[in-house]
mmCIF file of C-alpha atoms and ligand atoms in Angstrom:
data_model
loop_
_atom_site.group_PDB
_atom_site.id
_atom_site.type_symbol
_atom_site.label_atom_id
_atom_site.label_comp_id
_atom_site.label_asym_id
_atom_site.label_seq_id
_atom_site.Cartn_x
_atom_site.Cartn_y
_atom_site.Cartn_z
ATOM 1 C CA MET A 1 -1.731 29.716 -76.405
ATOM 2 C CA SER A 2 -1.231 26.664 -78.592
ATOM 3 C CA LYS A 3 -2.283 23.252 -77.370
ATOM 4 C CA LYS A 4 1.376 22.199 -77.305
ATOM 5 C CA THR A 5 2.410 25.112 -75.077
ATOM 6 C CA PHE A 6 -0.514 24.452 -72.772
ATOM 7 C CA VAL A 7 0.451 20.779 -72.362
ATOM 8 C CA LYS A 8 4.064 21.807 -71.689
ATOM 9 C CA ILE A 9 3.049 24.292 -68.973
ATOM 10 C CA LEU A 10 0.655 21.792 -67.485
ATOM 11 C CA SER A 11 3.340 19.108 -67.242
ATOM 12 C CA VAL A 12 5.803 21.524 -65.649
ATOM 13 C CA VAL A 13 3.203 22.539 -63.061
ATOM 14 C CA LEU A 14 2.331 18.900 -62.403
ATOM 15 C CA ALA A 15 5.974 17.980 -61.988
ATOM 16 C CA LEU A 16 6.440 20.829 -59.509
ATOM 17 C CA VAL A 17 3.394 19.813 -57.478
ATOM 18 C CA LEU A 18 4.519 16.181 -57.419
ATOM 19 C CA GLY A 19 8.031 17.130 -56.431
ATOM 20 C CA MET A 20 6.842 19.339 -53.609
ATOM 21 C CA THR A 21 4.467 16.653 -52.345
ATOM 22 C CA ALA A 22 7.316 14.153 -52.317
ATOM 23 C CA LEU A 23 9.542 16.566 -50.388
ATOM 24 C CA TRP A 24 6.796 17.294 -47.899
ATOM 25 C CA ALA A 25 6.136 13.570 -47.385
ATOM 26 C CA CYS A 26 9.826 12.934 -46.779
ATOM 27 C CA GLY A 27 9.960 15.764 -44.285
ATOM 28 C CA GLY A 28 7.075 14.218 -42.390
ATOM 29 C CA GLU A 29 8.759 10.858 -42.282
ATOM 30 C CA LYS A 30 11.999 12.343 -41.074
ATOM 31 C CA GLU A 31 10.194 14.121 -38.288
ATOM 32 C CA ASP A 32 8.774 10.801 -37.010
ATOM 33 C CA GLU A 33 12.176 9.194 -37.074
ATOM 34 C CA ASN A 34 13.514 11.999 -34.971
ATOM 35 C CA VAL A 35 11.159 11.438 -32.075
ATOM 36 C CA LEU A 36 12.343 9.338 -29.157
ATOM 37 C CA VAL A 37 9.280 7.950 -27.404
ATOM 38 C CA MET A 38 9.844 7.293 -23.720
ATOM 39 C CA ALA A 39 7.276 5.402 -21.673
ATOM 40 C CA THR A 40 7.143 6.229 -18.001
ATOM 41 C CA ASN A 41 4.779 6.253 -15.039
ATOM 42 C CA ALA A 42 4.854 9.816 -13.791
ATOM 43 C CA SER A 43 3.802 9.360 -10.192
ATOM 44 C CA PHE A 44 7.227 8.560 -8.875
ATOM 45 C CA PRO A 45 8.943 11.686 -7.533
ATOM 46 C CA PRO A 46 11.769 12.681 -7.780
ATOM 47 C CA TYR A 47 12.346 10.445 -10.846
ATOM 48 C CA GLU A 48 9.221 11.388 -12.788
ATOM 49 C CA TYR A 49 6.158 13.374 -11.880
ATOM 50 C CA LYS A 50 3.816 15.903 -13.387
ATOM 51 C CA GLU A 51 4.190 19.601 -12.815
ATOM 52 C CA GLY A 52 0.985 21.025 -14.206
ATOM 53 C CA ASP A 53 0.884 19.797 -17.780
ATOM 54 C CA SER A 54 4.571 19.041 -18.109
ATOM 55 C CA PHE A 55 6.851 16.321 -16.827
ATOM 56 C CA ALA A 56 9.684 16.832 -14.369
ATOM 57 C CA GLY A 57 12.199 14.699 -12.531
ATOM 58 C CA ILE A 58 15.571 12.988 -12.771
ATOM 59 C CA ASP A 59 14.563 10.527 -15.512
ATOM 60 C CA VAL A 60 12.845 13.237 -17.519
ATOM 61 C CA GLU A 61 15.942 15.466 -17.439
ATOM 62 C CA ILE A 62 18.401 12.672 -18.222
ATOM 63 C CA ALA A 63 16.180 11.461 -21.078
ATOM 64 C CA THR A 64 15.982 14.985 -22.471
ATOM 65 C CA LEU A 65 19.786 15.177 -22.609
ATOM 66 C CA ILE A 66 20.046 11.697 -24.167
ATOM 67 C CA ALA A 67 17.545 12.686 -26.877
ATOM 68 C CA GLU A 68 19.517 15.890 -27.471
ATOM 69 C CA LYS A 69 22.732 13.886 -27.972
ATOM 70 C CA LEU A 70 20.902 11.600 -30.392
ATOM 71 C CA GLY A 71 19.583 14.606 -32.324
ATOM 72 C CA MET A 72 16.041 13.561 -31.459
ATOM 73 C CA THR A 73 13.043 15.125 -29.752
ATOM 74 C CA LEU A 74 11.833 13.446 -26.584
ATOM 75 C CA LYS A 75 8.166 12.504 -26.371
ATOM 76 C CA ILE A 76 6.917 11.211 -23.027
ATOM 77 C CA GLU A 77 4.018 8.767 -22.687
ATOM 78 C CA ASP A 78 2.633 8.469 -19.164
ATOM 79 C CA VAL A 79 1.301 4.920 -18.751
ATOM 80 C CA GLU A 80 0.734 2.345 -16.033
ATOM 81 C CA PHE A 81 4.043 1.017 -14.749
ATOM 82 C CA GLY A 82 3.076 -2.537 -15.664
ATOM 83 C CA SER A 83 2.501 -1.725 -19.330
ATOM 84 C CA ILE A 84 5.882 -0.124 -19.978
ATOM 85 C CA ILE A 85 7.794 -3.333 -20.748
ATOM 86 C CA GLY A 86 5.096 -4.771 -23.053
ATOM 87 C CA GLY A 87 4.878 -1.481 -24.947
ATOM 88 C CA VAL A 88 8.644 -1.384 -25.379
ATOM 89 C CA GLN A 89 8.649 -5.020 -26.569
ATOM 90 C CA SER A 90 5.950 -4.324 -29.167
ATOM 91 C CA GLY A 91 7.666 -1.189 -30.448
ATOM 92 C CA LYS A 92 4.916 1.150 -29.269
ATOM 93 C CA PHE A 93 7.581 2.969 -27.214
ATOM 94 C CA ASP A 94 11.276 3.286 -28.041
ATOM 95 C CA MET A 95 12.379 3.043 -24.442
ATOM 96 C CA GLY A 96 11.114 2.737 -20.903
ATOM 97 C CA MET A 97 12.564 4.974 -18.199
ATOM 98 C CA ALA A 98 10.757 4.944 -14.888
ATOM 99 C CA GLY A 99 13.139 4.374 -12.013
ATOM 100 C CA MET A 100 13.029 0.865 -13.391
ATOM 101 C CA THR A 101 14.980 -1.839 -11.622
ATOM 102 C CA VAL A 102 17.031 -4.301 -13.629
ATOM 103 C CA THR A 103 15.858 -7.833 -12.770
ATOM 104 C CA ASP A 104 16.577 -11.253 -14.310
ATOM 105 C CA GLU A 105 12.898 -11.720 -15.204
ATOM 106 C CA ARG A 106 12.747 -8.371 -17.004
ATOM 107 C CA LEU A 107 16.031 -9.127 -18.792
ATOM 108 C CA GLU A 108 14.254 -12.042 -20.445
ATOM 109 C CA MET A 109 11.821 -9.575 -22.011
ATOM 110 C CA VAL A 110 13.879 -6.442 -22.752
ATOM 111 C CA ASN A 111 17.447 -5.199 -22.750
ATOM 112 C CA PHE A 112 18.658 -2.661 -20.202
ATOM 113 C CA SER A 113 21.128 0.187 -20.639
ATOM 114 C CA SER A 114 23.996 0.637 -18.234
ATOM 115 C CA THR A 115 22.660 1.687 -14.860
ATOM 116 C CA TYR A 116 22.424 5.386 -13.987
ATOM 117 C CA ALA A 117 21.165 5.245 -10.383
ATOM 118 C CA THR A 118 20.754 3.029 -7.338
ATOM 119 C CA GLY A 119 17.401 2.411 -5.722
ATOM 120 C CA VAL A 120 16.670 0.947 -2.322
ATOM 121 C CA GLN A 121 13.359 -0.632 -1.409
ATOM 122 C CA VAL A 122 12.280 0.674 1.982
ATOM 123 C CA VAL A 123 9.321 0.249 4.287
ATOM 124 C CA ILE A 124 6.975 3.086 5.229
ATOM 125 C CA VAL A 125 4.852 2.693 8.371
ATOM 126 C CA ALA A 126 2.594 4.923 10.423
ATOM 127 C CA GLU A 127 4.318 6.823 13.219
ATOM 128 C CA GLY A 128 3.758 4.850 16.397
ATOM 129 C CA SER A 129 3.298 1.576 14.512
ATOM 130 C CA THR A 130 4.362 -1.603 16.300
ATOM 131 C CA ILE A 131 6.513 -2.295 13.241
ATOM 132 C CA THR A 132 9.913 -0.840 14.070
ATOM 133 C CA SER A 133 12.269 -3.158 12.173
ATOM 134 C CA LEU A 134 12.222 -5.578 9.240
ATOM 135 C CA ASP A 135 11.854 -8.462 11.734
ATOM 136 C CA ASP A 136 8.450 -7.122 12.708
ATOM 137 C CA LEU A 137 7.084 -7.709 9.200
ATOM 138 C CA LYS A 138 4.984 -10.870 9.510
ATOM 139 C CA ASP A 139 3.832 -13.336 6.877
ATOM 140 C CA ASP A 140 1.192 -15.044 9.042
ATOM 141 C CA GLY A 141 -1.718 -13.073 7.654
ATOM 142 C CA SER A 142 -1.770 -10.563 10.510
ATOM 143 C CA MET A 143 -0.337 -7.789 8.325
ATOM 144 C CA LYS A 144 -1.147 -6.306 4.938
ATOM 145 C CA TYR A 145 1.427 -4.695 2.666
ATOM 146 C CA GLY A 146 0.700 -1.926 0.181
ATOM 147 C CA VAL A 147 2.674 -1.693 -3.055
ATOM 148 C CA GLN A 148 2.482 -0.173 -6.524
ATOM 149 C CA GLN A 149 1.399 -3.023 -8.777
ATOM 150 C CA ASP A 150 4.029 -4.697 -10.963
ATOM 151 C CA THR A 151 6.943 -2.995 -9.225
ATOM 152 C CA THR A 152 9.742 -4.958 -7.588
ATOM 153 C CA GLY A 153 8.181 -4.073 -4.225
ATOM 154 C CA ASP A 154 5.056 -5.936 -5.402
ATOM 155 C CA ILE A 155 6.955 -8.837 -6.953
ATOM 156 C CA TYR A 156 9.220 -9.498 -3.950
ATOM 157 C CA ALA A 157 6.564 -8.912 -1.272
ATOM 158 C CA SER A 158 4.132 -11.197 -3.116
ATOM 159 C CA ASP A 159 6.654 -14.010 -3.140
ATOM 160 C CA THR A 160 6.239 -16.931 -0.775
ATOM 161 C CA PRO A 161 7.678 -16.641 2.760
ATOM 162 C CA GLU A 162 10.345 -19.225 1.801
ATOM 163 C CA LYS A 163 11.538 -16.775 -0.830
ATOM 164 C CA GLY A 164 11.529 -13.794 1.513
ATOM 165 C CA GLY A 165 8.049 -12.506 0.633
ATOM 166 C CA TYR A 166 4.853 -12.267 2.659
ATOM 167 C CA GLY A 167 2.550 -14.207 0.327
ATOM 168 C CA SER A 168 0.431 -12.724 -2.434
ATOM 169 C CA ASP A 169 -2.729 -12.740 -0.258
ATOM 170 C CA ASN A 170 -1.116 -10.316 2.162
ATOM 171 C CA VAL A 171 -0.168 -7.800 -0.513
ATOM 172 C CA ILE A 172 -2.567 -5.103 -1.715
ATOM 173 C CA ARG A 173 -1.673 -3.633 -5.106
ATOM 174 C CA TYR A 174 -2.353 -0.022 -6.026
ATOM 175 C CA LYS A 175 -2.025 1.773 -9.356
ATOM 176 C CA THR A 176 0.457 4.254 -7.922
ATOM 177 C CA GLY A 177 2.741 4.500 -4.935
ATOM 178 C CA ALA A 178 0.798 7.586 -3.835
ATOM 179 C CA GLU A 179 -2.394 5.490 -3.583
ATOM 180 C CA ALA A 180 -0.586 2.844 -1.530
ATOM 181 C CA VAL A 181 0.532 5.616 0.820
ATOM 182 C CA GLN A 182 -3.050 6.919 1.155
ATOM 183 C CA ALA A 183 -4.138 3.360 2.042
ATOM 184 C CA LEU A 184 -1.471 3.293 4.740
ATOM 185 C CA LYS A 185 -2.740 6.588 6.145
ATOM 186 C CA ALA A 186 -6.280 5.204 6.145
ATOM 187 C CA GLY A 187 -5.117 2.116 8.045
ATOM 188 C CA LYS A 188 -5.951 -0.265 5.187
ATOM 189 C CA VAL A 189 -2.392 -1.604 5.076
ATOM 190 C CA ASP A 190 0.259 -1.880 7.792
ATOM 191 C CA ALA A 191 3.258 -0.960 5.671
ATOM 192 C CA VAL A 192 4.156 0.238 2.172
ATOM 193 C CA ILE A 193 7.171 -1.181 0.377
ATOM 194 C CA ILE A 194 8.557 1.237 -2.177
ATOM 195 C CA ASP A 195 11.741 2.824 -3.535
ATOM 196 C CA ASN A 196 13.501 5.120 -1.057
ATOM 197 C CA GLU A 197 13.410 8.447 -2.875
ATOM 198 C CA PRO A 198 9.681 8.322 -3.692
ATOM 199 C CA ALA A 199 9.206 7.115 -0.107
ATOM 200 C CA LYS A 200 10.942 10.255 1.169
ATOM 201 C CA SER A 201 8.768 12.538 -0.960
ATOM 202 C CA PHE A 202 5.573 10.775 0.080
ATOM 203 C CA VAL A 203 6.516 10.924 3.761
ATOM 204 C CA ALA A 204 7.419 14.612 3.426
ATOM 205 C CA ALA A 205 4.052 15.320 1.825
ATOM 206 C CA ASN A 206 1.994 13.333 4.338
ATOM 207 C CA GLU A 207 1.939 13.717 8.104
ATOM 208 C CA GLY A 208 2.175 10.799 10.503
ATOM 209 C CA LEU A 209 4.397 8.476 8.467
ATOM 210 C CA ARG A 210 7.964 7.309 8.831
ATOM 211 C CA ILE A 211 10.479 5.173 6.946
ATOM 212 C CA LEU A 212 12.096 2.236 8.750
ATOM 213 C CA ASP A 213 15.825 2.673 9.044
ATOM 214 C CA ALA A 214 16.614 -0.457 7.027
ATOM 215 C CA GLU A 215 17.260 -1.529 3.445
ATOM 216 C CA TRP A 216 14.702 -4.094 2.273
ATOM 217 C CA ALA A 217 16.424 -4.543 -1.131
ATOM 218 C CA VAL A 218 19.107 -2.658 -3.070
ATOM 219 C CA GLU A 219 18.645 -2.287 -6.835
ATOM 220 C CA ASP A 220 19.981 -0.709 -10.018
ATOM 221 C CA TYR A 221 17.903 1.563 -12.244
ATOM 222 C CA ALA A 222 18.325 1.458 -16.010
ATOM 223 C CA ILE A 223 16.538 2.276 -19.269
ATOM 224 C CA CYS A 224 14.846 -0.612 -21.091
ATOM 225 C CA VAL A 225 14.830 -1.050 -24.869
ATOM 226 C CA ALA A 226 13.382 -3.782 -27.128
ATOM 227 C CA LYS A 227 15.664 -6.798 -27.551
ATOM 228 C CA ASP A 228 15.947 -6.275 -31.308
ATOM 229 C CA ASN A 229 16.742 -2.563 -31.036
ATOM 230 C CA THR A 230 20.430 -2.914 -30.193
ATOM 231 C CA ASP A 231 21.206 0.112 -32.347
ATOM 232 C CA LEU A 232 19.217 2.381 -30.004
ATOM 233 C CA LEU A 233 20.603 0.615 -26.934
ATOM 234 C CA ASP A 234 24.167 1.315 -28.096
ATOM 235 C CA LYS A 235 23.335 4.959 -28.785
ATOM 236 C CA ILE A 236 21.715 5.359 -25.357
ATOM 237 C CA ASN A 237 24.704 3.771 -23.632
ATOM 238 C CA THR A 238 27.127 6.030 -25.493
ATOM 239 C CA ALA A 239 25.059 9.112 -24.629
ATOM 240 C CA LEU A 240 24.776 8.034 -20.978
ATOM 241 C CA ALA A 241 28.537 7.444 -20.715
ATOM 242 C CA GLU A 242 29.206 10.902 -22.160
ATOM 243 C CA LEU A 243 26.692 12.565 -19.849
ATOM 244 C CA GLU A 244 28.257 10.770 -16.895
ATOM 245 C CA ALA A 245 31.774 11.829 -17.914
ATOM 246 C CA GLU A 246 30.513 15.407 -18.254
ATOM 247 C CA GLY A 247 29.152 15.223 -14.700
ATOM 248 C CA LYS A 248 25.653 15.926 -15.971
ATOM 249 C CA VAL A 249 23.948 12.827 -14.593
ATOM 250 C CA GLN A 250 25.257 13.571 -11.102
ATOM 251 C CA ALA A 251 24.272 17.241 -11.413
ATOM 252 C CA ILE A 252 20.683 16.236 -12.226
ATOM 253 C CA ILE A 253 20.564 13.742 -9.349
ATOM 254 C CA ASP A 254 21.981 16.368 -6.958
ATOM 255 C CA LYS A 255 19.380 18.872 -8.115
ATOM 256 C CA TYR A 256 16.542 16.566 -7.031
ATOM 257 C CA ILE A 257 18.111 14.632 -4.155
ATOM 258 C CA LYS A 258 19.586 16.758 -1.409
ATOM 259 C CA ALA A 259 22.163 14.846 0.623
HETATM 260 N N1 LIG B 1 12.095 0.362 -9.041
HETATM 261 C C1 LIG B 1 10.809 -0.279 -9.014
HETATM 262 C C2 LIG B 1 10.681 -1.240 -10.173
HETATM 263 O O1 LIG B 1 11.396 -1.162 -11.112
HETATM 264 C C3 LIG B 1 9.663 0.701 -9.014
HETATM 265 C C4 LIG B 1 9.615 1.624 -10.176
HETATM 266 C C5 LIG B 1 8.325 2.379 -10.268
HETATM 267 N N2 LIG B 1 8.456 3.473 -11.175
HETATM 268 C C6 LIG B 1 7.494 4.354 -11.492
HETATM 269 N N3 LIG B 1 7.778 5.312 -12.312
HETATM 270 N N4 LIG B 1 6.318 4.273 -10.958
HETATM 271 O O2 LIG B 1 9.830 -2.093 -10.173
#
C-alpha cells in the first residue's frame, strides 16, 4: 500500500470514528433532556409511598402520565419534604409533586400548576382522648402537637395563637407523618395535624387512633416548578388539563381513595 493510500484510509477511518462519537454524544444529551425529574417525599400514602423498591400513589401515577404526554421519562427523587422547593428553585429537580399545598409564601419561591386535588388538614388523637373537638386544642402549653416538619400542618400549628396556631414551642416536628403518628401512639404528643388521606391510612394501619370529625384547614394540591421554567409549567398544565378531560385524574384518585 502506498503512503498516499494509507493516509486516505486513515483519514476515512478517523472521520468515521469522530462522526460516531459525535452521534453517540448527541444521543446521550438527548436522553438527559428527556428525563423529567420529580422530587417527592414518599411517606405520604395514598399520594406517594414506597412499595418495595418502587414508588406508588396518586401523584406517582399522575406524574407518569404527564411525563408520557411530554414524551419524557419520569425519574423520582425521594427527599425530605422541606428540601423539595429549594431543589426545584435551584434546578436540581424539574418539578415537585408531593401532595403539596399551594400557599402564598410558597408562591413567592416557585410557581404552581393548576390544582389537581383538594387536601384537608385534620387532627388525629388517641381513642379516648379528652380532645374531642377543635375547641379542645389548647395553646396554653398543656398540649403538644406532632407534625411533619415544613408541611402546612407544621407552619400553621407553629403560628402564634393570635394567628390561629398553638405556638412553636408546643409543636414537635418529625421527619415524616408516620413518625409523628408513632409519637402520638407513644403519648409524646396529644394530637397530630396532617392531611386527611394520609391520616386515614395511618389510622387504618395503627390501632387506638381516631380522626376528629372536623376540618382544620382546606387546601389545594398542585405541582411546583421553578419560576423561570414557564415552558415546563405550561406543558404540565396542558397535560393536566388533557388528563382531566380524559377522566384519567379522577380514575387515579378513585383507585386510591374509596368513597
Ligand atoms: N399538604 C401539606 C403541605 O403541602 C403536606 C404535604 C406533605 N407531603 C409529603 N409527600 N410528605 O405542606
